[in-house]
PDB file of C-alpha atoms in Angstrom:
ATOM      1  CA  UNK A   1    -155.475  48.372 -21.212  1.00  0.00           C
ATOM      2  CA  UNK A   2    -153.685  49.339 -18.022  1.00  0.00           C
ATOM      3  CA  UNK A   3    -155.154  52.065 -15.834  1.00  0.00           C
ATOM      4  CA  UNK A   4    -152.169  54.397 -16.397  1.00  0.00           C
ATOM      5  CA  UNK A   5    -152.456  54.079 -20.198  1.00  0.00           C
ATOM      6  CA  UNK A   6    -156.204  54.661 -19.986  1.00  0.00           C
ATOM      7  CA  UNK A   7    -155.711  57.845 -17.949  1.00  0.00           C
ATOM      8  CA  UNK A   8    -153.085  59.171 -20.370  1.00  0.00           C
ATOM      9  CA  UNK A   9    -155.284  58.495 -23.399  1.00  0.00           C
ATOM     10  CA  UNK A  10    -158.297  60.041 -21.691  1.00  0.00           C
ATOM     11  CA  UNK A  11    -156.296  63.154 -20.783  1.00  0.00           C
ATOM     12  CA  UNK A  12    -154.939  63.368 -24.332  1.00  0.00           C
ATOM     13  CA  UNK A  13    -158.418  63.036 -25.850  1.00  0.00           C
ATOM     14  CA  UNK A  14    -159.891  65.608 -23.479  1.00  0.00           C
ATOM     15  CA  UNK A  15    -157.099  68.089 -24.201  1.00  0.00           C
ATOM     16  CA  UNK A  16    -157.376  67.686 -27.948  1.00  0.00           C
ATOM     17  CA  UNK A  17    -161.134  68.191 -27.799  1.00  0.00           C
ATOM     18  CA  UNK A  18    -160.731  71.358 -25.727  1.00  0.00           C
ATOM     19  CA  UNK A  19    -158.194  73.046 -28.028  1.00  0.00           C
ATOM     20  CA  UNK A  20    -159.307  73.934 -31.562  1.00  0.00           C
ATOM     21  CA  UNK A  21    -156.906  73.001 -34.340  1.00  0.00           C
ATOM     22  CA  UNK A  22    -157.278  76.344 -36.077  1.00  0.00           C
ATOM     23  CA  UNK A  23    -158.190  79.818 -34.960  1.00  0.00           C
ATOM     24  CA  UNK A  24    -161.469  81.296 -36.039  1.00  0.00           C
ATOM     25  CA  UNK A  25    -162.019  85.042 -35.958  1.00  0.00           C
ATOM     26  CA  UNK A  26    -160.351  86.903 -33.154  1.00  0.00           C
ATOM     27  CA  UNK A  27    -159.210  85.408 -29.903  1.00  0.00           C
ATOM     28  CA  UNK A  28    -160.102  86.690 -26.480  1.00  0.00           C
ATOM     29  CA  UNK A  29    -158.120  89.835 -25.888  1.00  0.00           C
ATOM     30  CA  UNK A  30    -157.213  90.232 -29.538  1.00  0.00           C
ATOM     31  CA  UNK A  31    -158.176  93.747 -30.521  1.00  0.00           C
ATOM     32  CA  UNK A  32    -157.028  93.704 -34.131  1.00  0.00           C
ATOM     33  CA  UNK A  33    -159.791  94.756 -36.480  1.00  0.00           C
ATOM     34  CA  UNK A  34    -158.316  93.144 -39.603  1.00  0.00           C
ATOM     35  CA  UNK A  35    -156.738  89.745 -38.858  1.00  0.00           C
ATOM     36  CA  UNK A  36    -155.134  89.698 -42.315  1.00  0.00           C
ATOM     37  CA  UNK A  37    -152.861  92.555 -41.207  1.00  0.00           C
ATOM     38  CA  UNK A  38    -150.367  90.823 -38.974  1.00  0.00           C
ATOM     39  CA  UNK A  39    -148.606  92.846 -36.316  1.00  0.00           C
ATOM     40  CA  UNK A  40    -144.818  92.676 -36.214  1.00  0.00           C
ATOM     41  CA  UNK A  41    -145.219  90.745 -32.961  1.00  0.00           C
ATOM     42  CA  UNK A  42    -147.277  88.036 -34.664  1.00  0.00           C
ATOM     43  CA  UNK A  43    -144.799  87.796 -37.531  1.00  0.00           C
ATOM     44  CA  UNK A  44    -141.815  87.199 -35.237  1.00  0.00           C
ATOM     45  CA  UNK A  45    -140.427  83.682 -35.618  1.00  0.00           C
ATOM     46  CA  UNK A  46    -138.401  83.343 -32.439  1.00  0.00           C
ATOM     47  CA  UNK A  47    -136.904  85.090 -29.433  1.00  0.00           C
ATOM     48  CA  UNK A  48    -134.225  86.734 -31.592  1.00  0.00           C
ATOM     49  CA  UNK A  49    -136.925  88.415 -33.706  1.00  0.00           C
ATOM     50  CA  UNK A  50    -138.841  89.457 -30.597  1.00  0.00           C
ATOM     51  CA  UNK A  51    -135.646  90.883 -29.091  1.00  0.00           C
ATOM     52  CA  UNK A  52    -135.194  93.073 -32.175  1.00  0.00           C
ATOM     53  CA  UNK A  53    -138.733  94.407 -31.770  1.00  0.00           C
ATOM     54  CA  UNK A  54    -138.090  95.151 -28.098  1.00  0.00           C
ATOM     55  CA  UNK A  55    -134.845  96.982 -28.884  1.00  0.00           C
ATOM     56  CA  UNK A  56    -136.640  99.120 -31.487  1.00  0.00           C
ATOM     57  CA  UNK A  57    -139.427  99.795 -28.977  1.00  0.00           C
ATOM     58  CA  UNK A  58    -136.939 101.208 -26.461  1.00  0.00           C
ATOM     59  CA  UNK A  59    -136.791 104.502 -28.408  1.00  0.00           C
ATOM     60  CA  UNK A  60    -140.554 105.066 -27.918  1.00  0.00           C
ATOM     61  CA  UNK A  61    -141.708 102.737 -25.132  1.00  0.00           C
ATOM     62  CA  UNK A  62    -144.761 104.841 -24.343  1.00  0.00           C
ATOM     63  CA  UNK A  63    -146.007 104.238 -27.894  1.00  0.00           C
ATOM     64  CA  UNK A  64    -147.350 100.773 -27.057  1.00  0.00           C
ATOM     65  CA  UNK A  65    -150.731 100.326 -25.416  1.00  0.00           C
ATOM     66  CA  UNK A  66    -152.427  97.083 -24.393  1.00  0.00           C
ATOM     67  CA  UNK A  67    -155.996  96.242 -23.514  1.00  0.00           C
ATOM     68  CA  UNK A  68    -156.654  94.578 -20.167  1.00  0.00           C
ATOM     69  CA  UNK A  69    -155.788  95.315 -16.561  1.00  0.00           C
ATOM     70  CA  UNK A  70    -152.058  94.619 -16.642  1.00  0.00           C
ATOM     71  CA  UNK A  71    -149.785  97.515 -17.533  1.00  0.00           C
ATOM     72  CA  UNK A  72    -147.387  97.166 -20.461  1.00  0.00           C
ATOM     73  CA  UNK A  73    -144.419  97.181 -18.068  1.00  0.00           C
ATOM     74  CA  UNK A  74    -145.946  94.366 -16.023  1.00  0.00           C
ATOM     75  CA  UNK A  75    -146.638  92.281 -19.145  1.00  0.00           C
ATOM     76  CA  UNK A  76    -143.026  92.575 -20.326  1.00  0.00           C
ATOM     77  CA  UNK A  77    -141.717  91.802 -16.821  1.00  0.00           C
ATOM     78  CA  UNK A  78    -144.057  88.773 -16.611  1.00  0.00           C
ATOM     79  CA  UNK A  79    -142.719  87.443 -19.933  1.00  0.00           C
ATOM     80  CA  UNK A  80    -139.164  88.007 -18.666  1.00  0.00           C
ATOM     81  CA  UNK A  81    -140.004  86.216 -15.424  1.00  0.00           C
ATOM     82  CA  UNK A  82    -141.068  83.113 -17.349  1.00  0.00           C
ATOM     83  CA  UNK A  83    -137.769  83.044 -19.228  1.00  0.00           C
ATOM     84  CA  UNK A  84    -135.826  83.622 -15.999  1.00  0.00           C
ATOM     85  CA  UNK A  85    -137.583  80.679 -14.335  1.00  0.00           C
ATOM     86  CA  UNK A  86    -136.645  78.412 -17.243  1.00  0.00           C
ATOM     87  CA  UNK A  87    -133.031  79.180 -16.279  1.00  0.00           C
ATOM     88  CA  UNK A  88    -133.255  78.911 -12.495  1.00  0.00           C
ATOM     89  CA  UNK A  89    -136.341  76.765 -11.892  1.00  0.00           C
ATOM     90  CA  UNK A  90    -140.027  77.541 -11.477  1.00  0.00           C
ATOM     91  CA  UNK A  91    -141.232  78.127  -7.914  1.00  0.00           C
ATOM     92  CA  UNK A  92    -144.217  75.741  -8.223  1.00  0.00           C
ATOM     93  CA  UNK A  93    -144.609  72.780 -10.542  1.00  0.00           C
ATOM     94  CA  UNK A  94    -147.665  70.931 -11.771  1.00  0.00           C
ATOM     95  CA  UNK A  95    -147.594  67.221 -10.927  1.00  0.00           C
ATOM     96  CA  UNK A  96    -145.276  64.951 -12.891  1.00  0.00           C
ATOM     97  CA  UNK A  97    -148.343  63.196 -14.301  1.00  0.00           C
ATOM     98  CA  UNK A  98    -149.759  66.509 -15.545  1.00  0.00           C
ATOM     99  CA  UNK A  99    -146.412  67.623 -17.048  1.00  0.00           C
ATOM    100  CA  UNK A 100    -145.972  64.254 -18.744  1.00  0.00           C
ATOM    101  CA  UNK A 101    -149.473  64.133 -20.233  1.00  0.00           C
ATOM    102  CA  UNK A 102    -151.747  67.172 -20.445  1.00  0.00           C
ATOM    103  CA  UNK A 103    -148.855  69.639 -20.294  1.00  0.00           C
ATOM    104  CA  UNK A 104    -146.902  67.893 -23.047  1.00  0.00           C
ATOM    105  CA  UNK A 105    -150.002  67.630 -25.249  1.00  0.00           C
ATOM    106  CA  UNK A 106    -150.916  71.294 -24.706  1.00  0.00           C
ATOM    107  CA  UNK A 107    -147.397  72.404 -25.656  1.00  0.00           C
ATOM    108  CA  UNK A 108    -147.426  70.151 -28.733  1.00  0.00           C
ATOM    109  CA  UNK A 109    -150.720  71.651 -29.887  1.00  0.00           C
ATOM    110  CA  UNK A 110    -149.515  75.214 -29.290  1.00  0.00           C
ATOM    111  CA  UNK A 111    -146.312  74.476 -31.213  1.00  0.00           C
ATOM    112  CA  UNK A 112    -148.243  72.814 -34.052  1.00  0.00           C
ATOM    113  CA  UNK A 113    -150.675  75.729 -34.313  1.00  0.00           C
ATOM    114  CA  UNK A 114    -147.848  78.252 -33.772  1.00  0.00           C
ATOM    115  CA  UNK A 115    -150.219  79.988 -31.373  1.00  0.00           C
ATOM    116  CA  UNK A 116    -150.719  79.917 -27.636  1.00  0.00           C
ATOM    117  CA  UNK A 117    -153.865  80.719 -25.700  1.00  0.00           C
ATOM    118  CA  UNK A 118    -153.550  81.156 -21.964  1.00  0.00           C
ATOM    119  CA  UNK A 119    -154.893  83.348 -19.174  1.00  0.00           C
ATOM    120  CA  UNK A 120    -153.284  86.670 -20.018  1.00  0.00           C
ATOM    121  CA  UNK A 121    -153.573  88.036 -16.494  1.00  0.00           C
ATOM    122  CA  UNK A 122    -152.629  84.925 -14.561  1.00  0.00           C
ATOM    123  CA  UNK A 123    -149.287  85.041 -12.772  1.00  0.00           C
ATOM    124  CA  UNK A 124    -146.876  82.139 -12.972  1.00  0.00           C
ATOM    125  CA  UNK A 125    -147.784  79.790 -10.081  1.00  0.00           C
ATOM    126  CA  UNK A 126    -145.795  80.723  -6.988  1.00  0.00           C
ATOM    127  CA  UNK A 127    -144.006  83.560  -8.760  1.00  0.00           C
ATOM    128  CA  UNK A 128    -142.927  86.763  -7.105  1.00  0.00           C
ATOM    129  CA  UNK A 129    -145.616  89.417  -7.599  1.00  0.00           C
ATOM    130  CA  UNK A 130    -144.915  91.999 -10.284  1.00  0.00           C
ATOM    131  CA  UNK A 131    -146.206  95.507  -9.633  1.00  0.00           C
ATOM    132  CA  UNK A 132    -148.668  96.929 -12.129  1.00  0.00           C
ATOM    133  CA  UNK A 133    -146.712 100.178 -11.715  1.00  0.00           C
ATOM    134  CA  UNK A 134    -143.676  98.602 -13.408  1.00  0.00           C
ATOM    135  CA  UNK A 135    -142.402 101.148 -15.920  1.00  0.00           C
ATOM    136  CA  UNK A 136    -142.445 100.141 -19.584  1.00  0.00           C
ATOM    137  CA  UNK A 137    -138.695 100.815 -19.942  1.00  0.00           C
ATOM    138  CA  UNK A 138    -137.971  98.601 -16.929  1.00  0.00           C
ATOM    139  CA  UNK A 139    -140.138  95.766 -18.306  1.00  0.00           C
ATOM    140  CA  UNK A 140    -138.523  95.994 -21.752  1.00  0.00           C
ATOM    141  CA  UNK A 141    -135.004  96.043 -20.294  1.00  0.00           C
ATOM    142  CA  UNK A 142    -135.771  93.014 -18.101  1.00  0.00           C
ATOM    143  CA  UNK A 143    -137.218  91.057 -21.025  1.00  0.00           C
ATOM    144  CA  UNK A 144    -134.257  91.859 -23.299  1.00  0.00           C
ATOM    145  CA  UNK A 145    -131.874  90.764 -20.508  1.00  0.00           C
ATOM    146  CA  UNK A 146    -133.840  87.533 -19.976  1.00  0.00           C
ATOM    147  CA  UNK A 147    -133.699  86.752 -23.713  1.00  0.00           C
ATOM    148  CA  UNK A 148    -129.943  87.461 -23.744  1.00  0.00           C
ATOM    149  CA  UNK A 149    -129.395  85.215 -20.710  1.00  0.00           C
ATOM    150  CA  UNK A 150    -131.481  82.460 -22.312  1.00  0.00           C
ATOM    151  CA  UNK A 151    -129.523  82.659 -25.574  1.00  0.00           C
ATOM    152  CA  UNK A 152    -126.235  82.202 -23.658  1.00  0.00           C
ATOM    153  CA  UNK A 153    -127.497  79.263 -21.585  1.00  0.00           C
ATOM    154  CA  UNK A 154    -126.598  75.699 -22.499  1.00  0.00           C
ATOM    155  CA  UNK A 155    -129.515  73.343 -23.065  1.00  0.00           C
ATOM    156  CA  UNK A 156    -128.306  71.083 -20.262  1.00  0.00           C
ATOM    157  CA  UNK A 157    -128.766  73.957 -17.773  1.00  0.00           C
ATOM    158  CA  UNK A 158    -132.447  74.573 -18.579  1.00  0.00           C
ATOM    159  CA  UNK A 159    -134.965  73.671 -15.904  1.00  0.00           C
ATOM    160  CA  UNK A 160    -138.290  71.901 -16.553  1.00  0.00           C
ATOM    161  CA  UNK A 161    -141.302  74.074 -17.376  1.00  0.00           C
ATOM    162  CA  UNK A 162    -143.885  74.136 -14.583  1.00  0.00           C
ATOM    163  CA  UNK A 163    -146.620  72.782 -16.918  1.00  0.00           C
ATOM    164  CA  UNK A 164    -144.874  71.383 -20.018  1.00  0.00           C
ATOM    165  CA  UNK A 165    -142.068  69.512 -18.262  1.00  0.00           C
ATOM    166  CA  UNK A 166    -138.686  68.906 -19.856  1.00  0.00           C
ATOM    167  CA  UNK A 167    -138.128  71.001 -22.989  1.00  0.00           C
ATOM    168  CA  UNK A 168    -135.175  71.291 -25.329  1.00  0.00           C
ATOM    169  CA  UNK A 169    -133.693  74.746 -25.867  1.00  0.00           C
ATOM    170  CA  UNK A 170    -135.456  74.941 -29.231  1.00  0.00           C
ATOM    171  CA  UNK A 171    -138.765  73.946 -27.643  1.00  0.00           C
ATOM    172  CA  UNK A 172    -138.258  76.521 -24.905  1.00  0.00           C
ATOM    173  CA  UNK A 173    -137.590  79.178 -27.556  1.00  0.00           C
ATOM    174  CA  UNK A 174    -140.932  78.239 -29.137  1.00  0.00           C
ATOM    175  CA  UNK A 175    -142.731  78.263 -25.766  1.00  0.00           C
ATOM    176  CA  UNK A 176    -141.319  81.649 -24.725  1.00  0.00           C
ATOM    177  CA  UNK A 177    -141.924  83.172 -28.162  1.00  0.00           C
ATOM    178  CA  UNK A 178    -145.535  81.983 -28.264  1.00  0.00           C
ATOM    179  CA  UNK A 179    -146.027  83.258 -24.710  1.00  0.00           C
ATOM    180  CA  UNK A 180    -144.815  86.761 -25.617  1.00  0.00           C
ATOM    181  CA  UNK A 181    -146.779  86.781 -28.875  1.00  0.00           C
ATOM    182  CA  UNK A 182    -149.963  85.735 -27.042  1.00  0.00           C
ATOM    183  CA  UNK A 183    -149.582  88.714 -24.690  1.00  0.00           C
ATOM    184  CA  UNK A 184    -148.903  91.030 -27.639  1.00  0.00           C
ATOM    185  CA  UNK A 185    -152.273  90.115 -29.165  1.00  0.00           C
ATOM    186  CA  UNK A 186    -153.608  92.773 -26.790  1.00  0.00           C
ATOM    187  CA  UNK A 187    -151.725  95.587 -28.523  1.00  0.00           C
ATOM    188  CA  UNK A 188    -154.058  98.462 -29.312  1.00  0.00           C
ATOM    189  CA  UNK A 189    -153.895 100.493 -32.491  1.00  0.00           C
TER     190      UNK A 189
END
């Protein structure tokens, strides 16, 4: 076995061992008391569904509360920022080896499980700082605009993800949707 193949298989094995194949109980940051009662965020299938929820939230944006240190406005702006970077390019990229191995495997597992787990208060590497004072309405508007821009973009114009590498438009829709849904696990009430 060549060294490169050995490293890829080792990275794949390590990643698979670190990520459970099914969720048990609640996840970190998930404040739902009854996991059988899915939130509308969790039930959303794609960015189009999430956009509808955001549009409906615009009438009462102060009605949503999240646990954690990031404000609701900052969370929505952060999710928008990720979509925006998929259109114009991420400011910092993981190594090509990481994107082609661990990153690809992690995305595949998230997509298979239809659930993402990531640091919910970690900025995108190299990204412009987002103020915690970002108003909810501003964050919602930015995220809706980012989703609209993404939906109009041709697949050939998409830029590689900083950790997952090259993704198709459909894969990016999954990645962005799972990212937003992971953040919305912190919804209170």
